[in-house]
Amino acid sequence: MSSVFSYDFRYDDNECETETSVLQAEVEDSIGDIYLNFVEPGSLAQGGGAIDDTRHKLLRAKHEQFIHDAINGLPSNFAVLDSSQPWFSFWCLNSLDILGCDISQQLRDRVVDKLSRLQSPSGGFCGGSGQLPHLAGSYAAVMAIVLVGGDKAYRTIDRQGMYSWLMSMKRPDGAFTMHADGEVDVRGVYCAMVVASLLNIMTPELIKGAAEFIARCQTCEGGIGPYPGVEAHGGYTLCGLAALDILGKTDALRLDRLARWMSARQLAFEGGFNGRTNKLVDGCYSYWMGGAFPILQKALKRSRTEGYIYDRAALQRYLLACCQDRRAGGLRDKPGKSPDLYHTMYCLIGLSLSQHYVGVEPSEQVTDITSVYSVPVRMMQWGAMPASLLVLGLRSNVVKPVHPVYGVPYTPLASFVKYFYALPPLTDQLV
């Protein structure tokens, strides 16, 4: 990819038009119109020209207002997302934190009060009042409490109840059901490993077979699908790879195949990622794919001096030029789509990870996976490397660095880990 904009980078359907190729052409048309506005007039020629990347601006104030408008009340059509209540807290708090916006104590107290009422007596968190505890909802609730911070918030989590409930979701093949009698896929393993690693409740029984299940989900393409035998997908790839990093077992995958498949997800014309072969670009994959690259780099033992194996500038260009709603604020999937809290958060995480080179130098990697106390050490080894900062456009576009495995800024994550690893573990050994 290049800072030279050219229509030569467009998708070639080899004169075999399909519904997918027609949609691809429409998306490229809309993105091309936007990128042409950034082409330097003196370089404009047939098919493109040099892009002036100094003009990109993160609309921080508008995004903050978009989030606060949602916090203050959503329209009635959002009732269909009643089972996603912990997610709204996570999306809003994380977006505000990444942007560097103030989070009032009143808002923090509201979130803790809400989430405490969604915690099930049997352990875990429900998506809404009167619903079953759910792994995705539990993950979002715990991450929201990470962002709230403080001992009072931390103490609302029923740690023993969470462990008992997670074990009740555990399957003999190493996977987890998302809820009682629910679906089974890689998301469940990721959510369980994130929650368990943060709360210091990892045990040999909980993690047994998890890495092997994820490895069976790697496809012939190289990416990771939701469960064995199903097409590789960007979201499941991040979930599987991140869970393996928590377990210290990324070597369970064919990393060469994975690297090839992941690299193919960045689109030459758009600069953003798609999530599957022959699918459209989508801003949310800025995290689901962009976040997987630092973990892959660590697994491949690549030094920061070797650089990422994707084009960081091209991703930032797509996010800043094409995914911001310049009227209402918030970020979106692609031009022509409406902004929403989900895409706002994942676009911002992707922006952060493309600005900050985060990783662990190969010579410094902790390889011990036998002790429960190796978990927080490996977790907090990750860090942003200032010398490798890359900010497209205005210098004020820089946002906070984010942990690629947990998807939140480092400061609240470190405080949470410090609190829970001062508590007695359920076991000392993981093998």
CSV table of C-alpha atoms in Angstrom, one decimal:
chain,number,residue,atom,x,y,z
A,1,MET,CA,0.0,0.0,0.0
A,2,SER,CA,1.0,3.6,-0.6
A,3,SER,CA,0.2,7.2,0.2
A,4,VAL,CA,-0.4,7.4,-3.5
A,5,PHE,CA,-4.1,7.1,-4.3
A,6,SER,CA,-4.8,5.1,-7.4
A,7,TYR,CA,-7.8,3.5,-8.9
A,8,ASP,CA,-5.4,0.8,-10.1
A,9,PHE,CA,-5.7,-0.7,-6.6
A,10,ARG,CA,-9.4,-1.4,-7.0
A,11,TYR,CA,-10.8,-5.0,-6.9
A,12,ASP,CA,-10.7,-6.8,-10.2
A,13,ASP,CA,-13.6,-9.2,-10.7
A,14,ASN,CA,-12.0,-10.7,-13.8
A,15,GLU,CA,-15.2,-9.8,-15.7
A,16,CYS,CA,-17.2,-12.2,-13.6
A,17,GLU,CA,-19.7,-10.0,-12.0
A,18,THR,CA,-21.5,-11.2,-8.9
A,19,GLU,CA,-23.6,-9.6,-6.2
A,20,THR,CA,-20.6,-9.3,-4.0
A,21,SER,CA,-18.4,-7.7,-6.7
A,22,VAL,CA,-21.2,-5.1,-7.5
A,23,LEU,CA,-21.3,-4.2,-3.8
A,24,GLN,CA,-17.5,-4.0,-3.7
A,25,ALA,CA,-17.5,-1.6,-6.6
A,26,GLU,CA,-20.1,0.6,-4.9
A,27,VAL,CA,-18.1,0.8,-1.7
A,28,GLU,CA,-14.9,1.6,-3.6
A,29,ASP,CA,-16.7,4.4,-5.5
A,30,SER,CA,-17.8,6.0,-2.2
A,31,ILE,CA,-14.3,5.7,-0.7
A,32,GLY,CA,-12.6,6.9,-3.9
A,33,ASP,CA,-14.7,10.1,-3.8
A,34,ILE,CA,-13.5,10.7,-0.3
A,35,TYR,CA,-9.9,10.0,-1.0
A,36,LEU,CA,-9.9,12.2,-4.0
A,37,ASN,CA,-10.6,15.2,-1.7
A,38,PHE,CA,-7.2,14.5,-0.1
A,39,VAL,CA,-5.2,14.2,-3.3
A,40,GLU,CA,-2.7,17.1,-3.8
A,41,PRO,CA,-3.9,19.2,-6.7
A,42,GLY,CA,-0.5,19.3,-8.3
A,43,SER,CA,-0.1,15.5,-8.4
A,44,LEU,CA,-3.6,14.8,-9.7
A,45,ALA,CA,-3.4,12.6,-12.8
A,46,GLN,CA,-5.5,10.0,-14.5
A,47,GLY,CA,-6.4,7.4,-12.0
A,48,GLY,CA,-5.2,9.2,-8.8
A,49,GLY,CA,-2.4,11.1,-7.2
A,50,ALA,CA,-0.4,11.7,-4.0
A,51,ILE,CA,-2.6,11.9,-0.8
A,52,ASP,CA,-2.0,14.8,1.6
A,53,ASP,CA,-2.2,12.9,4.9
A,54,THR,CA,-1.5,16.0,7.0
A,55,ARG,CA,-5.1,17.1,6.8
A,56,HIS,CA,-6.7,14.2,8.7
A,57,LYS,CA,-8.3,15.3,11.9
A,58,LEU,CA,-9.9,13.1,14.7
A,59,LEU,CA,-13.2,14.8,15.6
A,60,ARG,CA,-12.7,14.1,19.3
A,61,ALA,CA,-15.3,16.6,20.6
A,62,LYS,CA,-18.0,15.3,18.3
A,63,HIS,CA,-17.3,11.7,19.2
A,64,GLU,CA,-17.4,12.6,22.9
A,65,GLN,CA,-20.8,14.3,22.5
A,66,PHE,CA,-22.1,11.4,20.5
A,67,ILE,CA,-21.2,9.0,23.4
A,68,HIS,CA,-22.7,11.3,26.0
A,69,ASP,CA,-25.9,11.7,24.0
A,70,ALA,CA,-26.3,7.9,24.1
A,71,ILE,CA,-25.5,7.8,27.8
A,72,ASN,CA,-28.3,10.3,28.5
A,73,GLY,CA,-30.9,8.2,26.7
A,74,LEU,CA,-31.4,6.0,23.7
A,75,PRO,CA,-34.6,6.0,21.5
A,76,SER,CA,-37.2,3.3,21.9
A,77,ASN,CA,-36.0,1.2,18.9
A,78,PHE,CA,-32.9,0.2,21.0
A,79,ALA,CA,-35.2,-2.0,23.0
A,80,VAL,CA,-34.2,-4.9,20.8
A,81,LEU,CA,-30.7,-4.6,22.4
A,82,ASP,CA,-32.1,-5.1,25.9
A,83,SER,CA,-29.8,-8.1,26.3
A,84,SER,CA,-26.7,-6.0,25.6
A,85,GLN,CA,-26.9,-3.7,28.6
A,86,PRO,CA,-23.3,-4.5,29.9
A,87,TRP,CA,-22.0,-3.8,26.4
A,88,PHE,CA,-23.4,-0.3,26.3
A,89,SER,CA,-21.5,0.5,29.5
A,90,PHE,CA,-18.3,-1.0,28.0
A,91,TRP,CA,-18.6,0.7,24.6
A,92,CYS,CA,-19.2,4.1,26.2
A,93,LEU,CA,-16.6,4.0,29.0
A,94,ASN,CA,-13.9,2.5,26.8
A,95,SER,CA,-14.4,5.0,24.0
A,96,LEU,CA,-14.3,7.9,26.4
A,97,ASP,CA,-11.1,6.6,28.1
A,98,ILE,CA,-9.3,6.0,24.8
A,99,LEU,CA,-10.2,9.5,23.6
A,100,GLY,CA,-8.8,10.9,26.9
A,101,CYS,CA,-12.2,12.3,27.9
A,102,ASP,CA,-13.2,12.8,31.6
A,103,ILE,CA,-15.4,10.1,33.1
A,104,SER,CA,-17.4,11.7,35.9
A,105,GLN,CA,-17.8,9.9,39.3
A,106,GLN,CA,-21.6,10.1,38.7
A,107,LEU,CA,-21.3,8.1,35.5
A,108,ARG,CA,-18.9,5.6,37.2
A,109,ASP,CA,-21.4,5.1,40.1
A,110,ARG,CA,-24.3,4.6,37.6
A,111,VAL,CA,-22.4,1.9,35.8
A,112,VAL,CA,-21.5,0.0,39.0
A,113,ASP,CA,-25.1,0.2,40.3
A,114,LYS,CA,-26.5,-1.0,37.0
A,115,LEU,CA,-24.0,-3.9,36.6
A,116,SER,CA,-24.4,-5.0,40.2
A,117,ARG,CA,-28.1,-5.5,39.5
A,118,LEU,CA,-27.3,-7.6,36.5
A,119,GLN,CA,-25.1,-10.0,38.4
A,120,SER,CA,-26.7,-13.4,38.8
A,121,PRO,CA,-26.9,-15.1,42.2
A,122,SER,CA,-25.5,-18.2,40.5
A,123,GLY,CA,-22.5,-16.2,39.2
A,124,GLY,CA,-21.8,-14.3,36.0
A,125,PHE,CA,-23.6,-11.3,34.6
A,126,CYS,CA,-26.8,-11.2,32.7
A,127,GLY,CA,-27.4,-9.1,29.5
A,128,GLY,CA,-30.5,-7.6,31.0
A,129,SER,CA,-32.8,-7.9,34.0
A,130,GLY,CA,-34.3,-11.3,34.5
A,131,GLN,CA,-32.2,-13.0,31.9
A,132,LEU,CA,-29.7,-15.8,32.0
A,133,PRO,CA,-26.1,-15.1,32.8
A,134,HIS,CA,-24.1,-14.9,29.6
A,135,LEU,CA,-20.4,-15.2,28.8
A,136,ALA,CA,-20.4,-12.2,26.5
A,137,GLY,CA,-22.3,-10.1,29.0
A,138,SER,CA,-20.0,-11.2,31.8
A,139,TYR,CA,-17.0,-10.2,29.7
A,140,ALA,CA,-18.5,-6.8,28.9
A,141,ALA,CA,-19.5,-6.2,32.5
A,142,VAL,CA,-16.0,-7.1,33.9
A,143,MET,CA,-14.3,-4.9,31.3
A,144,ALA,CA,-16.7,-2.0,32.2
A,145,ILE,CA,-15.7,-2.4,35.9
A,146,VAL,CA,-12.1,-2.4,34.8
A,147,LEU,CA,-12.7,1.0,33.3
A,148,VAL,CA,-14.7,2.3,36.3
A,149,GLY,CA,-11.8,1.5,38.6
A,150,GLY,CA,-11.6,1.6,42.4
A,151,ASP,CA,-12.0,-1.0,45.2
A,152,LYS,CA,-15.7,-0.3,45.6
A,153,ALA,CA,-16.3,-1.3,42.0
A,154,TYR,CA,-14.0,-4.3,42.1
A,155,ARG,CA,-15.8,-5.6,45.2
A,156,THR,CA,-19.1,-5.9,43.4
A,157,ILE,CA,-17.8,-8.9,41.4
A,158,ASP,CA,-18.6,-12.2,43.0
A,159,ARG,CA,-15.3,-13.9,42.2
A,160,GLN,CA,-16.2,-17.3,43.6
A,161,GLY,CA,-19.6,-17.2,42.0
A,162,MET,CA,-18.0,-16.3,38.7
A,163,TYR,CA,-15.6,-19.3,38.8
A,164,SER,CA,-18.4,-21.7,39.7
A,165,TRP,CA,-20.6,-20.4,36.9
A,166,LEU,CA,-17.7,-20.6,34.3
A,167,MET,CA,-17.1,-24.2,35.3
A,168,SER,CA,-20.7,-24.9,34.7
A,169,MET,CA,-20.3,-23.5,31.1
A,170,LYS,CA,-17.2,-25.7,30.5
A,171,ARG,CA,-17.5,-28.5,28.0
A,172,PRO,CA,-15.4,-31.7,27.8
A,173,ASP,CA,-13.9,-30.6,24.4
A,174,GLY,CA,-12.3,-27.6,26.0
A,175,ALA,CA,-14.9,-25.0,24.8
A,176,PHE,CA,-17.5,-23.1,26.7
A,177,THR,CA,-21.2,-22.6,26.1
A,178,MET,CA,-22.2,-18.9,26.0
A,179,HIS,CA,-25.0,-19.5,28.4
A,180,ALA,CA,-26.9,-22.5,29.8
A,181,ASP,CA,-27.8,-24.7,26.8
A,182,GLY,CA,-26.4,-22.0,24.5
A,183,GLU,CA,-24.2,-21.9,21.5
A,184,VAL,CA,-20.5,-23.0,21.5
A,185,ASP,CA,-17.8,-21.1,19.7
A,186,VAL,CA,-14.4,-19.5,20.1
A,187,ARG,CA,-15.9,-16.3,21.6
A,188,GLY,CA,-16.8,-18.4,24.7
A,189,VAL,CA,-13.2,-19.4,25.2
A,190,TYR,CA,-12.0,-15.9,24.8
A,191,CYS,CA,-14.5,-14.4,27.2
A,192,ALA,CA,-13.8,-17.1,29.8
A,193,MET,CA,-10.0,-16.7,29.6
A,194,VAL,CA,-10.2,-12.9,29.8
A,195,VAL,CA,-12.5,-12.9,32.8
A,196,ALA,CA,-10.6,-15.7,34.6
A,197,SER,CA,-7.2,-14.1,33.9
A,198,LEU,CA,-8.3,-10.7,35.2
A,199,LEU,CA,-10.0,-12.1,38.3
A,200,ASN,CA,-7.2,-14.4,39.3
A,201,ILE,CA,-9.4,-17.5,39.0
A,202,MET,CA,-7.6,-19.6,36.5
A,203,THR,CA,-7.2,-23.2,37.3
A,204,PRO,CA,-6.1,-26.4,35.4
A,205,GLU,CA,-9.7,-27.5,35.3
A,206,LEU,CA,-10.9,-24.3,33.8
A,207,ILE,CA,-8.3,-24.0,31.0
A,208,LYS,CA,-8.1,-27.8,30.2
A,209,GLY,CA,-8.5,-28.4,26.5
A,210,ALA,CA,-9.1,-24.7,25.6
A,211,ALA,CA,-6.0,-24.3,23.5
A,212,GLU,CA,-6.6,-27.6,21.7
A,213,PHE,CA,-10.2,-26.5,20.9
A,214,ILE,CA,-9.0,-23.2,19.4
A,215,ALA,CA,-6.3,-25.0,17.3
A,216,ARG,CA,-9.1,-27.3,15.8
A,217,CYS,CA,-10.9,-24.1,14.7
A,218,GLN,CA,-8.0,-23.0,12.5
A,219,THR,CA,-9.1,-23.5,8.9
A,220,CYS,CA,-7.2,-24.5,5.7
A,221,GLU,CA,-7.1,-20.8,4.9
A,222,GLY,CA,-5.2,-20.1,8.0
A,223,GLY,CA,-7.6,-18.0,10.0
A,224,ILE,CA,-9.8,-19.1,12.9
A,225,GLY,CA,-13.5,-20.0,12.6
A,226,PRO,CA,-16.1,-20.1,15.3
A,227,TYR,CA,-15.9,-23.8,15.7
A,228,PRO,CA,-14.1,-26.7,13.8
A,229,GLY,CA,-15.0,-27.0,10.1
A,230,VAL,CA,-16.4,-23.4,9.7
A,231,GLU,CA,-15.0,-20.5,7.6
A,232,ALA,CA,-12.3,-18.3,9.1
A,233,HIS,CA,-13.5,-15.0,10.4
A,234,GLY,CA,-11.7,-11.9,11.7
A,235,GLY,CA,-13.6,-11.7,15.0
A,236,TYR,CA,-13.0,-15.3,15.9
A,237,THR,CA,-9.4,-15.0,14.9
A,238,LEU,CA,-8.8,-12.2,17.4
A,239,CYS,CA,-10.7,-14.1,20.0
A,240,GLY,CA,-8.8,-17.4,19.4
A,241,LEU,CA,-5.4,-15.8,19.2
A,242,ALA,CA,-5.9,-13.6,22.2
A,243,ALA,CA,-7.1,-16.5,24.3
A,244,LEU,CA,-4.0,-18.5,23.3
A,245,ASP,CA,-1.8,-15.6,24.3
A,246,ILE,CA,-3.4,-15.6,27.7
A,247,LEU,CA,-2.8,-19.3,27.9
A,248,GLY,CA,0.8,-18.9,26.6
A,249,LYS,CA,0.1,-21.3,23.8
A,250,THR,CA,0.0,-19.4,20.5
A,251,ASP,CA,2.3,-22.1,19.1
A,252,ALA,CA,-0.7,-24.4,18.9
A,253,LEU,CA,-1.5,-22.6,15.6
A,254,ARG,CA,0.1,-22.8,12.2
A,255,LEU,CA,1.4,-19.2,12.4
A,256,ASP,CA,2.7,-19.1,8.8
A,257,ARG,CA,-0.8,-19.8,7.5
A,258,LEU,CA,-2.4,-17.4,9.9
A,259,ALA,CA,0.0,-14.6,8.9
A,260,ARG,CA,-0.8,-15.1,5.3
A,261,TRP,CA,-4.6,-15.1,5.8
A,262,MET,CA,-4.5,-12.1,8.2
A,263,SER,CA,-2.4,-10.1,5.7
A,264,ALA,CA,-4.9,-10.7,3.0
A,265,ARG,CA,-7.6,-9.0,5.0
A,266,GLN,CA,-6.2,-5.5,4.5
A,267,LEU,CA,-7.7,-4.2,1.3
A,268,ALA,CA,-5.4,-2.4,-1.1
A,269,PHE,CA,-7.8,0.4,-2.2
A,270,GLU,CA,-9.7,1.0,1.0
A,271,GLY,CA,-6.8,0.6,3.5
A,272,GLY,CA,-9.1,-0.9,6.1
A,273,PHE,CA,-9.8,-4.6,6.8
A,274,ASN,CA,-12.5,-7.0,5.9
A,275,GLY,CA,-13.3,-10.0,8.2
A,276,ARG,CA,-13.6,-12.8,5.7
A,277,THR,CA,-12.5,-13.6,2.2
A,278,ASN,CA,-14.4,-11.6,-0.5
A,279,LYS,CA,-16.2,-9.5,2.0
A,280,LEU,CA,-16.5,-5.7,2.3
A,281,VAL,CA,-14.3,-3.4,4.4
A,282,ASP,CA,-15.7,-2.7,7.9
A,283,GLY,CA,-14.3,-0.3,10.5
A,284,CYS,CA,-14.9,-2.7,13.4
A,285,TYR,CA,-12.2,-5.0,11.9
A,286,SER,CA,-9.7,-2.3,12.7
A,287,TYR,CA,-9.7,-4.1,16.1
A,288,TRP,CA,-10.7,-7.6,15.2
A,289,MET,CA,-7.9,-7.8,12.6
A,290,GLY,CA,-5.7,-4.9,13.6
A,291,GLY,CA,-5.6,-6.1,17.2
A,292,ALA,CA,-4.7,-9.6,16.2
A,293,PHE,CA,-1.5,-8.4,14.4
A,294,PRO,CA,0.4,-7.4,17.6
A,295,ILE,CA,-0.4,-10.8,19.1
A,296,LEU,CA,0.8,-12.5,15.9
A,297,GLN,CA,4.0,-10.4,15.9
A,298,LYS,CA,4.7,-11.5,19.5
A,299,ALA,CA,3.9,-15.2,18.6
A,300,LEU,CA,6.3,-14.9,15.6
A,301,LYS,CA,8.9,-13.3,18.0
A,302,ARG,CA,9.3,-10.3,15.7
A,303,SER,CA,11.1,-7.3,17.2
A,304,ARG,CA,9.5,-3.8,16.9
A,305,THR,CA,12.5,-2.9,14.6
A,306,GLU,CA,10.9,-5.2,12.0
A,307,GLY,CA,7.7,-3.3,12.1
A,308,TYR,CA,4.1,-4.5,11.8
A,309,ILE,CA,3.1,-6.8,8.9
A,310,TYR,CA,0.2,-4.5,7.9
A,311,ASP,CA,0.1,-0.9,6.7
A,312,ARG,CA,-0.6,1.2,9.8
A,313,ALA,CA,-0.9,4.5,7.9
A,314,ALA,CA,-3.4,3.1,5.4
A,315,LEU,CA,-5.7,1.9,8.2
A,316,GLN,CA,-5.5,5.3,10.0
A,317,ARG,CA,-6.4,6.9,6.6
A,318,TYR,CA,-9.5,4.8,6.3
A,319,LEU,CA,-10.6,5.4,9.9
A,320,LEU,CA,-10.1,9.1,9.8
A,321,ALA,CA,-11.3,9.9,6.3
A,322,CYS,CA,-14.1,7.3,5.9
A,323,CYS,CA,-15.4,6.1,9.3
A,324,GLN,CA,-16.0,9.4,11.1
A,325,ASP,CA,-19.5,10.9,11.0
A,326,ARG,CA,-18.6,14.5,10.5
A,327,ARG,CA,-22.1,15.7,11.3
A,328,ALA,CA,-23.4,13.7,14.2
A,329,GLY,CA,-20.1,12.4,15.6
A,330,GLY,CA,-19.3,8.7,16.3
A,331,LEU,CA,-17.6,6.2,14.0
A,332,ARG,CA,-19.1,3.8,11.5
A,333,ASP,CA,-18.6,0.7,9.4
A,334,LYS,CA,-18.1,2.5,6.1
A,335,PRO,CA,-19.3,5.5,4.2
A,336,GLY,CA,-23.1,5.5,3.9
A,337,LYS,CA,-23.6,3.7,7.2
A,338,SER,CA,-24.8,5.3,10.4
A,339,PRO,CA,-22.4,5.6,13.4
A,340,ASP,CA,-23.1,3.5,16.5
A,341,LEU,CA,-21.4,2.8,19.8
A,342,TYR,CA,-20.1,-0.6,18.8
A,343,HIS,CA,-18.2,0.7,15.7
A,344,THR,CA,-17.1,3.8,17.6
A,345,MET,CA,-15.3,1.8,20.2
A,346,TYR,CA,-13.7,-0.8,17.9
A,347,CYS,CA,-12.7,1.9,15.4
A,348,LEU,CA,-11.0,3.8,18.2
A,349,ILE,CA,-9.2,0.7,19.4
A,350,GLY,CA,-8.0,0.1,15.9
A,351,LEU,CA,-6.9,3.7,15.6
A,352,SER,CA,-4.9,3.4,18.8
A,353,LEU,CA,-3.2,0.1,17.9
A,354,SER,CA,-2.2,1.5,14.5
A,355,GLN,CA,-0.7,4.7,16.1
A,356,HIS,CA,1.1,2.9,18.9
A,357,TYR,CA,3.4,0.0,18.3
A,358,VAL,CA,2.6,-2.3,21.2
A,359,GLY,CA,4.4,-5.5,21.8
A,360,VAL,CA,6.9,-7.5,23.7
A,361,GLU,CA,10.5,-7.8,22.6
A,362,PRO,CA,11.4,-11.5,21.9
A,363,SER,CA,14.3,-11.4,24.4
A,364,GLU,CA,12.0,-10.3,27.2
A,365,GLN,CA,9.1,-12.7,26.7
A,366,VAL,CA,8.1,-14.7,29.8
A,367,THR,CA,7.5,-18.3,28.7
A,368,ASP,CA,6.5,-19.9,32.0
A,369,ILE,CA,2.9,-21.0,31.8
A,370,THR,CA,2.9,-23.3,34.9
A,371,SER,CA,2.4,-20.8,37.7
A,372,VAL,CA,-0.8,-18.8,38.2
A,373,TYR,CA,1.5,-15.8,38.9
A,374,SER,CA,3.0,-16.0,35.4
A,375,VAL,CA,-0.4,-14.9,34.1
A,376,PRO,CA,-0.3,-11.2,35.3
A,377,VAL,CA,3.4,-11.0,34.4
A,378,ARG,CA,2.8,-12.1,30.8
A,379,MET,CA,-0.4,-9.9,30.7
A,380,MET,CA,1.4,-6.7,31.8
A,381,GLN,CA,4.6,-7.3,29.7
A,382,TRP,CA,2.8,-5.7,26.8
A,383,GLY,CA,3.5,-2.0,26.4
A,384,ALA,CA,3.5,0.8,23.8
A,385,MET,CA,6.9,1.7,22.4
A,386,PRO,CA,7.1,5.5,22.0
A,387,ALA,CA,9.9,5.4,19.4
A,388,SER,CA,7.5,3.6,17.1
A,389,LEU,CA,4.6,6.1,17.3
A,390,LEU,CA,2.9,6.8,14.0
A,391,VAL,CA,0.2,9.4,13.9
A,392,LEU,CA,-1.4,10.3,10.6
A,393,GLY,CA,-2.7,13.9,10.2
A,394,LEU,CA,-2.7,16.3,13.1
A,395,ARG,CA,-0.5,15.5,16.1
A,396,SER,CA,-3.6,16.0,18.3
A,397,ASN,CA,-5.1,12.9,16.7
A,398,VAL,CA,-3.1,10.7,19.0
A,399,VAL,CA,-5.2,8.6,21.4
A,400,LYS,CA,-4.3,6.4,24.4
A,401,PRO,CA,-2.4,3.2,23.8
A,402,VAL,CA,-4.5,0.0,24.3
A,403,HIS,CA,-3.7,-3.5,25.3
A,404,PRO,CA,-4.3,-5.7,22.2
A,405,VAL,CA,-5.5,-8.8,24.2
A,406,TYR,CA,-7.9,-6.9,26.5
A,407,GLY,CA,-8.8,-4.0,24.3
A,408,VAL,CA,-8.6,-1.3,27.0
A,409,PRO,CA,-6.0,1.3,28.1
A,410,TYR,CA,-3.2,0.1,30.3
A,411,THR,CA,-3.7,2.2,33.4
A,412,PRO,CA,-7.1,0.9,34.4
A,413,LEU,CA,-6.1,-2.6,33.4
A,414,ALA,CA,-3.0,-2.5,35.6
A,415,SER,CA,-5.0,-1.2,38.6
A,416,PHE,CA,-7.5,-4.0,38.2
A,417,VAL,CA,-4.8,-6.7,37.9
A,418,LYS,CA,-3.0,-5.4,40.9
A,419,TYR,CA,-6.1,-5.6,43.1
A,420,PHE,CA,-7.2,-9.1,42.1
A,421,TYR,CA,-3.7,-10.7,42.2
A,422,ALA,CA,-3.3,-9.4,45.7
A,423,LEU,CA,-6.1,-11.8,46.6
A,424,PRO,CA,-5.4,-15.5,47.2
A,425,PRO,CA,-5.5,-17.6,43.9
A,426,LEU,CA,-7.8,-20.6,43.6
A,427,THR,CA,-4.6,-22.6,42.9
A,428,ASP,CA,-0.9,-22.0,42.6
A,429,GLN,CA,-0.2,-24.2,39.5
A,430,LEU,CA,-1.9,-24.3,36.1
A,431,VAL,CA,-0.5,-27.7,35.1
